mmCIF file of C-alpha atoms and ligand atoms in Angstrom:
data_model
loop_
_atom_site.group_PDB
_atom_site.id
_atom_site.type_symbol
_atom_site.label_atom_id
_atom_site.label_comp_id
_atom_site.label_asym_id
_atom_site.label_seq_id
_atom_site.Cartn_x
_atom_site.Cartn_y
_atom_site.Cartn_z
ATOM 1 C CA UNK L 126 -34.693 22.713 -27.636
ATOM 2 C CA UNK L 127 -31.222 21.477 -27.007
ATOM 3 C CA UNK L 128 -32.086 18.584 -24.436
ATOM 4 C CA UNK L 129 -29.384 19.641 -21.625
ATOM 5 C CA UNK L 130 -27.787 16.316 -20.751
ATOM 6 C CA UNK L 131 -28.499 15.345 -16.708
ATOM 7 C CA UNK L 132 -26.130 13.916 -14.563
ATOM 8 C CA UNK L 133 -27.285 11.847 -11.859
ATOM 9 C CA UNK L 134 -26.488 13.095 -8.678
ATOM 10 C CA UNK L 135 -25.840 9.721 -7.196
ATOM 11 C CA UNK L 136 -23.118 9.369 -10.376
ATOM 12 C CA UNK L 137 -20.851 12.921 -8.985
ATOM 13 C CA UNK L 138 -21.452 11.927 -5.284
ATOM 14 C CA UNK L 139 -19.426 8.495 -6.233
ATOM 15 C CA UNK L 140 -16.969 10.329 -8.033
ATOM 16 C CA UNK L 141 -16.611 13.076 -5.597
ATOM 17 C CA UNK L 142 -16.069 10.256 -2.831
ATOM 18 C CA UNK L 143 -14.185 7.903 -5.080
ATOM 19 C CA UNK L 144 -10.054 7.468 -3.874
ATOM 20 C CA UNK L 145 -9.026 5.793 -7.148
ATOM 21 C CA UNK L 146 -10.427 6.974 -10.468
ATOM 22 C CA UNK L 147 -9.823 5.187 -13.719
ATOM 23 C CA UNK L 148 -10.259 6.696 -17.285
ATOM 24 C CA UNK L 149 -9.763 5.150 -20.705
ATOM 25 C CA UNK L 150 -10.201 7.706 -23.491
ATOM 26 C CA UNK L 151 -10.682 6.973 -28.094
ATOM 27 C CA UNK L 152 -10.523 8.825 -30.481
ATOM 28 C CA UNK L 153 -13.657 10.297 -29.474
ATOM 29 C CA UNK L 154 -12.304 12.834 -27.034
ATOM 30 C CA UNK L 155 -10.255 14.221 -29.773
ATOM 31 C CA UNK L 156 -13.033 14.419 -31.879
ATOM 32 C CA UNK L 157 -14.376 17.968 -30.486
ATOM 33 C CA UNK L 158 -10.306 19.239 -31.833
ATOM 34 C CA UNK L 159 -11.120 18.579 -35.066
ATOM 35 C CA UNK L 160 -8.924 15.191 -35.193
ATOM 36 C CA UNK L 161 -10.902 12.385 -36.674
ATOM 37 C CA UNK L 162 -11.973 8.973 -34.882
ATOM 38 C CA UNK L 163 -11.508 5.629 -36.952
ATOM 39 C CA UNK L 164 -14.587 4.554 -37.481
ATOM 40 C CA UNK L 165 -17.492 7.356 -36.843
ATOM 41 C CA UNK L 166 -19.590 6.927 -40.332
ATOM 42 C CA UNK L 167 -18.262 9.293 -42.836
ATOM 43 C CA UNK L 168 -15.980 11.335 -41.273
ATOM 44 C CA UNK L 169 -13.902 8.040 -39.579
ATOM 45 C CA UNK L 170 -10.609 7.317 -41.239
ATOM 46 C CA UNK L 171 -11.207 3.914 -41.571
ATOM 47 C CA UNK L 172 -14.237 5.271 -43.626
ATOM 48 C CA UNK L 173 -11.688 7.171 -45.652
ATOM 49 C CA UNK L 174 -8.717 4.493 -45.964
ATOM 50 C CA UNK L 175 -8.104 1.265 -45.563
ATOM 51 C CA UNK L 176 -6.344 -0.133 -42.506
ATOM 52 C CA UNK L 177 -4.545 -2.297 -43.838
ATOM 53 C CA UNK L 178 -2.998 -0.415 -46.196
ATOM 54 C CA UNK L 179 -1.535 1.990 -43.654
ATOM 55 C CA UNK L 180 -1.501 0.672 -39.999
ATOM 56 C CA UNK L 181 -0.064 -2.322 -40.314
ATOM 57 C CA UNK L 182 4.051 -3.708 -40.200
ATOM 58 C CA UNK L 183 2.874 -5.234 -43.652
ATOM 59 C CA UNK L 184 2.000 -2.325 -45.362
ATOM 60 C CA UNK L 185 4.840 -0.386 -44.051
ATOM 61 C CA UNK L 186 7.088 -3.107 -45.333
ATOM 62 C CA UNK L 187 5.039 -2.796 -48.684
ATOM 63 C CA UNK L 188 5.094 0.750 -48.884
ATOM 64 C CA UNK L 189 6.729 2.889 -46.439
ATOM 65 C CA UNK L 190 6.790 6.192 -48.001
ATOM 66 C CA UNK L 191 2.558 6.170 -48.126
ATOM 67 C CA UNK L 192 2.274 5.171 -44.419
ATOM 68 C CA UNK L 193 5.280 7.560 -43.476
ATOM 69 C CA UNK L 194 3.673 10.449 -45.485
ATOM 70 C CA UNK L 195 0.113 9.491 -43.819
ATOM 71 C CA UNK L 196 1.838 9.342 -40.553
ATOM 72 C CA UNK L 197 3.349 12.346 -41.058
ATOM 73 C CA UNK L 198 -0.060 14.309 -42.435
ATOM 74 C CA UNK L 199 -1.741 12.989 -39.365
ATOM 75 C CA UNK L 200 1.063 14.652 -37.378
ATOM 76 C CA UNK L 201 0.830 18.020 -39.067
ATOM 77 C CA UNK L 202 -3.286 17.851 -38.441
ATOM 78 C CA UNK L 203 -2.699 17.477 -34.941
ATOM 79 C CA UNK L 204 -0.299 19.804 -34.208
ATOM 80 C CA UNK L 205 -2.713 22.418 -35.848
ATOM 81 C CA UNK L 206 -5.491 21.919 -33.458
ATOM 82 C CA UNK L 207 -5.599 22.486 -29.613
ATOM 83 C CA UNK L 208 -6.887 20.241 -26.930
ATOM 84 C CA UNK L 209 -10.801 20.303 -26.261
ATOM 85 C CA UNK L 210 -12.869 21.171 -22.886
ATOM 86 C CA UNK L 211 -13.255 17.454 -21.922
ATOM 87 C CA UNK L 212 -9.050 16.953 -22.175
ATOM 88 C CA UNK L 213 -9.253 19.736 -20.253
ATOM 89 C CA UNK L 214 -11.971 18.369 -17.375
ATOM 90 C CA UNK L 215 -9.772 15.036 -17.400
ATOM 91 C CA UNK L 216 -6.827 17.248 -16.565
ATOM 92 C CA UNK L 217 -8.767 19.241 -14.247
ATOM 93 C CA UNK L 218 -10.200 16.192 -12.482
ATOM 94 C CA UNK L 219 -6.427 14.922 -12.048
ATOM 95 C CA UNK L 220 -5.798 17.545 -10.076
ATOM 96 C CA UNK L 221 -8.328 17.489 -7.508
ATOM 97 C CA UNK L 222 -9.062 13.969 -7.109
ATOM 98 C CA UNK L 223 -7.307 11.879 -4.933
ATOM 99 C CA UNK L 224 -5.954 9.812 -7.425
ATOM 100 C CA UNK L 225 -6.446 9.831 -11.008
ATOM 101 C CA UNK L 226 -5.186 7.258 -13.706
ATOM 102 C CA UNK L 227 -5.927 8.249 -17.663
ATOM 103 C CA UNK L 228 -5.245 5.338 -19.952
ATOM 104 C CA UNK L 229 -5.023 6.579 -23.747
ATOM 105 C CA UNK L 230 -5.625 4.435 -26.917
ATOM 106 C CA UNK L 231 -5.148 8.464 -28.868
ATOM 107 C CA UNK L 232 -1.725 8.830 -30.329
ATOM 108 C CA UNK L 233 -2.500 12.683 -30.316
ATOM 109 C CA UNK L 234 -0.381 13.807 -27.482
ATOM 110 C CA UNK L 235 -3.421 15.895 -26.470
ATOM 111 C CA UNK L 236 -4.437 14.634 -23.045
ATOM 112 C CA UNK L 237 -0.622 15.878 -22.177
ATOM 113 C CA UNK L 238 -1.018 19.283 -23.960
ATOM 114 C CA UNK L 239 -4.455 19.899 -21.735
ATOM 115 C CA UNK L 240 -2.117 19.056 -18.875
ATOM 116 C CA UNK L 241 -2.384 16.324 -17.802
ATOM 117 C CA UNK L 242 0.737 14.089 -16.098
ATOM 118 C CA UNK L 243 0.000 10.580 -15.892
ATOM 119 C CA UNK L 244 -0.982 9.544 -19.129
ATOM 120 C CA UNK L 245 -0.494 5.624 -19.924
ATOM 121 C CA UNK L 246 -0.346 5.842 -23.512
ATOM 122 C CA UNK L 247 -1.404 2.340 -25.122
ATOM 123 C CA UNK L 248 -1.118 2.754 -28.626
ATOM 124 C CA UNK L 249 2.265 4.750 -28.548
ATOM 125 C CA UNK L 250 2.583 8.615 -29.758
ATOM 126 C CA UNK L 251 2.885 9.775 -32.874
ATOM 127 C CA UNK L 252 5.572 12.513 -32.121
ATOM 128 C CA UNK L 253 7.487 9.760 -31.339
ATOM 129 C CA UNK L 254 9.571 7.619 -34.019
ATOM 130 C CA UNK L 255 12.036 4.936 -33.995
ATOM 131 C CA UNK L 256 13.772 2.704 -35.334
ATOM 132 C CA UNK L 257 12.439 -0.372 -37.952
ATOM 133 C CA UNK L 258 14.711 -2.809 -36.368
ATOM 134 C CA UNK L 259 16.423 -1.815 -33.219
ATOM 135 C CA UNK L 260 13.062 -0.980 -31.895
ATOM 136 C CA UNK L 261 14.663 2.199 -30.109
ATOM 137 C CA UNK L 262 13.671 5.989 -30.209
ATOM 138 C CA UNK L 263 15.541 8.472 -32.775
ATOM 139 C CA UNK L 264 15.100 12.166 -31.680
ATOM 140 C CA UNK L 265 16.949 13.628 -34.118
ATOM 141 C CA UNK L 266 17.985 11.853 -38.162
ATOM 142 C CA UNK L 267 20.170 13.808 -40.961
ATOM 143 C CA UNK L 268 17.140 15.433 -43.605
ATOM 144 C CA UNK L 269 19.025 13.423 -47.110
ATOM 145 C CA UNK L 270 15.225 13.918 -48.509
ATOM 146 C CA UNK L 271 14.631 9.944 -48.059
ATOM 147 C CA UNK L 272 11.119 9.056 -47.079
ATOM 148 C CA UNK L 273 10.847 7.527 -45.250
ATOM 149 C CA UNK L 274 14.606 8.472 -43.616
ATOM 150 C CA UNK L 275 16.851 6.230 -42.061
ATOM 151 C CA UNK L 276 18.348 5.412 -38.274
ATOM 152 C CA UNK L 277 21.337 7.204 -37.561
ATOM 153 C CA UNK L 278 22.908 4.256 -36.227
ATOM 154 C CA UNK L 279 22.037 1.380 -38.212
ATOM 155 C CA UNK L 280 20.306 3.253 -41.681
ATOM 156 C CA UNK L 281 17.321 0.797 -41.537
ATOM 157 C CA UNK L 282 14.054 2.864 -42.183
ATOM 158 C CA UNK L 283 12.492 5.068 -39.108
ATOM 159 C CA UNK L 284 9.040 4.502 -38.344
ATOM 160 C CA UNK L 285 6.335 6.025 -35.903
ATOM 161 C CA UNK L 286 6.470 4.648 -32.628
ATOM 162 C CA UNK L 287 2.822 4.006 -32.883
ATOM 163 C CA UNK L 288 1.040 0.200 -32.588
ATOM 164 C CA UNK L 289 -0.276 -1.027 -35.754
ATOM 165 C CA UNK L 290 -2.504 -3.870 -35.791
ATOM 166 C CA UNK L 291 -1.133 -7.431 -35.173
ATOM 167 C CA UNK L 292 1.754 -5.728 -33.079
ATOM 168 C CA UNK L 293 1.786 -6.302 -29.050
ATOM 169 C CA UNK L 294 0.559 -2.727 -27.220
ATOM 170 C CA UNK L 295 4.159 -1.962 -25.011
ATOM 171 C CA UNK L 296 4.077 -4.243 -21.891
ATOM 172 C CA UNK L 297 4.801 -1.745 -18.898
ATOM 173 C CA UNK L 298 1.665 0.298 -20.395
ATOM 174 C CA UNK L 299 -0.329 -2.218 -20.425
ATOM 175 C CA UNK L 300 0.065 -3.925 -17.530
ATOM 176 C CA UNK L 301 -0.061 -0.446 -15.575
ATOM 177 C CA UNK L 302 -3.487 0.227 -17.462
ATOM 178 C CA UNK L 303 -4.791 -3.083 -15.992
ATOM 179 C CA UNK L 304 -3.301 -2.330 -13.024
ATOM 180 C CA UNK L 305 -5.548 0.753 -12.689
ATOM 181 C CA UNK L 306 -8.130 -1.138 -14.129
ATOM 182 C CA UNK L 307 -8.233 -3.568 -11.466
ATOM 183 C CA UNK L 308 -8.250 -1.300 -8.705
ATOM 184 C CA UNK L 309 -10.348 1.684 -8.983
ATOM 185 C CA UNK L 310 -13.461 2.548 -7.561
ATOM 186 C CA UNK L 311 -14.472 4.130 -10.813
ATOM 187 C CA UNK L 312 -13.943 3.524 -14.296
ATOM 188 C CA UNK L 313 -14.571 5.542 -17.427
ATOM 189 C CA UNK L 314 -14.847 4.639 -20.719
ATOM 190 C CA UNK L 315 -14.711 7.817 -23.147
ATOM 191 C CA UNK L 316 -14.588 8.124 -26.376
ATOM 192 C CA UNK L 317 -13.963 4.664 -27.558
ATOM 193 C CA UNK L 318 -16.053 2.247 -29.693
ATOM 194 C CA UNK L 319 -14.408 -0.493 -27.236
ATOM 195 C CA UNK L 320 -13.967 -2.531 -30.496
ATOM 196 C CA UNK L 321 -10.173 -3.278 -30.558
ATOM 197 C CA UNK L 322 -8.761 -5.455 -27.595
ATOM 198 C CA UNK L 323 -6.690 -5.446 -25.173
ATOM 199 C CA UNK L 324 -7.596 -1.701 -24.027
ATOM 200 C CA UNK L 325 -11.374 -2.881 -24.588
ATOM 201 C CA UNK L 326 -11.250 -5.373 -21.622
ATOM 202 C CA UNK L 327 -9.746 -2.699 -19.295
ATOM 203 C CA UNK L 328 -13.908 -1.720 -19.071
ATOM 204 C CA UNK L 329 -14.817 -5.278 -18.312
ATOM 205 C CA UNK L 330 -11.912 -5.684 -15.954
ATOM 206 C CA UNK L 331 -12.855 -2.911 -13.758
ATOM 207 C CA UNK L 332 -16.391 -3.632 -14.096
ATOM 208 C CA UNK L 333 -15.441 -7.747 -12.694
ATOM 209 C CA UNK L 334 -13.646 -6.453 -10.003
ATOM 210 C CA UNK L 335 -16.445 -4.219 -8.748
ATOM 211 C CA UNK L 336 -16.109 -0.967 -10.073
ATOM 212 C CA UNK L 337 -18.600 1.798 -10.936
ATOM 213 C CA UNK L 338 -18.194 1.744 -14.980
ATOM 214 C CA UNK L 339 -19.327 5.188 -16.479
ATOM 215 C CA UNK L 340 -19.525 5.502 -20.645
ATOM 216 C CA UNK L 341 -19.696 9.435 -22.049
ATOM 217 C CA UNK L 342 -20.002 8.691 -25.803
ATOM 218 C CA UNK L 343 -22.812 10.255 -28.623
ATOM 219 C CA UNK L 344 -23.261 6.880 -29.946
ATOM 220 C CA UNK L 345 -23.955 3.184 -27.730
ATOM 221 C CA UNK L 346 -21.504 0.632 -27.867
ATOM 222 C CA UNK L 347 -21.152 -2.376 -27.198
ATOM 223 C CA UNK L 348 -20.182 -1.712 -23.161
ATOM 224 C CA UNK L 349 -23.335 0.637 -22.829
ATOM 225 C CA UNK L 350 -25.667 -2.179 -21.737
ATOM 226 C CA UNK L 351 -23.249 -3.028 -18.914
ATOM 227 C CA UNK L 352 -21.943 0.422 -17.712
ATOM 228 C CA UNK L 353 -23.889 1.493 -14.351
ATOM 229 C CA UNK L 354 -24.161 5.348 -16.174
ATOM 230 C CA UNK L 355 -24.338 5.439 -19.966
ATOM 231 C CA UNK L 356 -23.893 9.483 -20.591
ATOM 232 C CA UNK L 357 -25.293 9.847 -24.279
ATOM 233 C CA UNK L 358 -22.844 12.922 -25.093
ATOM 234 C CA UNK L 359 -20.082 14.436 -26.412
ATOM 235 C CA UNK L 360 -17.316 14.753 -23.903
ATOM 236 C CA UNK L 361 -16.476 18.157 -24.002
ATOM 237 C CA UNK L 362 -19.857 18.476 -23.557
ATOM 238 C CA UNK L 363 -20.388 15.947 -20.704
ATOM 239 C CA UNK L 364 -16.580 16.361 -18.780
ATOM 240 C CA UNK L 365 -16.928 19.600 -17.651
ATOM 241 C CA UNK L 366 -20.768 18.912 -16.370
ATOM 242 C CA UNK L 367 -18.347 16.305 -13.678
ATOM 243 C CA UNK L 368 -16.038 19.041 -12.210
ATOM 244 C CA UNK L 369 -16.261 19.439 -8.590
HETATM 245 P P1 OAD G 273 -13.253 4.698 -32.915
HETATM 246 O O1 OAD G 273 -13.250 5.593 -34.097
HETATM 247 O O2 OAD G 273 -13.363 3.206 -33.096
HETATM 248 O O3 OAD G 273 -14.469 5.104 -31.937
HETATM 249 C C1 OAD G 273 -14.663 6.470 -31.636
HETATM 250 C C2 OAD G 273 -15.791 6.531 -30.640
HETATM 251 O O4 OAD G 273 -15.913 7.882 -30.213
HETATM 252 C C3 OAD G 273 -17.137 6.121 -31.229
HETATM 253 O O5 OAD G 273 -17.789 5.244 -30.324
HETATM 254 C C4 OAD G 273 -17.898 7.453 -31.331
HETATM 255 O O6 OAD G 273 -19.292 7.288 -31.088
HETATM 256 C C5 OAD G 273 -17.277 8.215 -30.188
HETATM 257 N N1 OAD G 273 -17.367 9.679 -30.313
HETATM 258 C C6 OAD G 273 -17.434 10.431 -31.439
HETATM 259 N N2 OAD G 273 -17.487 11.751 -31.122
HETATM 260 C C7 OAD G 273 -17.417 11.813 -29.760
HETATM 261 C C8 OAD G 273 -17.415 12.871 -28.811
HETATM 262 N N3 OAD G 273 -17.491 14.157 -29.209
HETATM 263 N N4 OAD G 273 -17.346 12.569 -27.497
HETATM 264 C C9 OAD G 273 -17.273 11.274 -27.089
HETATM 265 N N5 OAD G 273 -17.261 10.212 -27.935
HETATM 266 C C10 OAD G 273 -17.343 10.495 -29.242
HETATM 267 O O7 OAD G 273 -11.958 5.058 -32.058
HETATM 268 P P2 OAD G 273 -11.311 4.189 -30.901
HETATM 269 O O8 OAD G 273 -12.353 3.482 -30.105
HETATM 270 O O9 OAD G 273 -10.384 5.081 -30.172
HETATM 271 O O10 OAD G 273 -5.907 1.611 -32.921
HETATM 272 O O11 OAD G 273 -10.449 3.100 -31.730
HETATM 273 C C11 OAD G 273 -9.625 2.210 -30.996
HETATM 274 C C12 OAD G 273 -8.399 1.940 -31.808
HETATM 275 O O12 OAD G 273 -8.758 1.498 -33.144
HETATM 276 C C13 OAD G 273 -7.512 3.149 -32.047
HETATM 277 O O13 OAD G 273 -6.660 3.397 -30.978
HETATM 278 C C14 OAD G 273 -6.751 2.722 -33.284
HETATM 279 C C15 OAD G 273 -7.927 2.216 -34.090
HETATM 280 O O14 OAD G 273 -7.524 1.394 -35.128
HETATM 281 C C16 OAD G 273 -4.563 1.687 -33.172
HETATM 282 O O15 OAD G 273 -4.065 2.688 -33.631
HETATM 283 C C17 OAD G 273 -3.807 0.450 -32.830
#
């Protein structure tokens, strides 16, 4: 028998009553779209590929027609799938809570295709590229059939405008994530393995300054022990189970 997941009433009268909601979502929201997380056993990408070879300014530098290409396949994944019934909930919740803040580490662009409007995206967005040294956005670049191609104003290489590891998240996004962090009544952590730092003390931050901190993930983690509600599911699963 499929053991129907509970959720404590005392958990949606908080929420219900809470003014300031906070949300941090992984890969694992995406997961239910058919987008895979980093490092779920198997099927993670990390599990797959090797970090360093791809996500990182050194191995772009190395070889920046693989990690354009890989950027580029993860693009074309994500653009084939659609956003799940917990990016749905999360939009759904933004609209009829008071107030509603959804911090992202996903470079999928899917929390905005569900609908939802503020979205502080961490990690960057992979429809987004930019320039290798001028650090700016590029919309649109000339197709000469270079990968990867080249700025339009300077003709150094373009690049996803994506954090890879070693690099500094963007500073307005993360100081509005800790922001929201610091002043919510609730916090959620969904979807995340809360391995990779900063966005993994956003939890802790929340939980110091005396929020509720709710975790919806399959797996535990290392926050589980310390989150007031530890929802053992999947969040398409569990999100919906949280609408008023
Ligand atoms: P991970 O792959 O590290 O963790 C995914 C988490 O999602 C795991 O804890 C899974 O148990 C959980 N999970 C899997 N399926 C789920 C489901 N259906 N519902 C809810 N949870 C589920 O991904 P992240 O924690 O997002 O960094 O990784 C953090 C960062 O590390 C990423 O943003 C990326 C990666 O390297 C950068 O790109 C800089």
């Amino acid at each position: 028998m499929h053991n129907q997941l509970e959720i404590p009433l005392s958990l949606i009268q908080i929420l219900h009553r809470a003014g300031r909601v906070t949300v941090l979502t992984g890969a694992g929201i995406s997961a239910e779209s058919g987008v895979p997380t980093f490092r779920d056993a198997q099927t993670g990408l990390w599990a797959q590929y090797n970090p360093e070879d791809l996500a990182t300014p050194e191995a772009f530098r190395r070889n920046p027609q693989l990690v354009w290409e890989w950027y580029a396949w993860r693009r074309d994944l994500v653009s084939g799938v659609e956003p799940n019934a917990g990016h749905r909930a999360l939009a759904e919740l933004e609209q009829r809570l008071p107030m509603l803040t959804l911090i992202t580490q996903n470079v999928d662009g899917l929390h905005q295709r569900a609908g939802s409007r503020r979205v502080i995206e961490l990690h960057g967005n992979l429809f987004r590229t930019k320039c290798l040294e001028e650090e700016t956005l590029v919309e649109t670049w000339e197709d000469r059939g270079e990968i990867p191609p080249r700025c339009p104003r300077c003709g150094a290489w373009l690049r996803p405008d994506v954090v890879w590891f070693g690099e500094m998240l963007p500073t307005a996004a993360l100081r509005e994530a800790e922001t929201a962090a610091l002043s919510c009544d609730i916090f959620f952590s969904i979807g995340t393995s809360t391995l990779v730092y900063p966005a993994a003390e956003l939890p802790l931050m929340a939980l110091r300054s005396g929020a509720t901190l709710v975790e919806i993930n399959p797996q535990p983690t290392p926050l589980s022990e310390l989150a007031d509600f530890s929802l053992r599911g999947p969040a398409a699963e569990v999100l919906p189970m949280l609408l008023p």
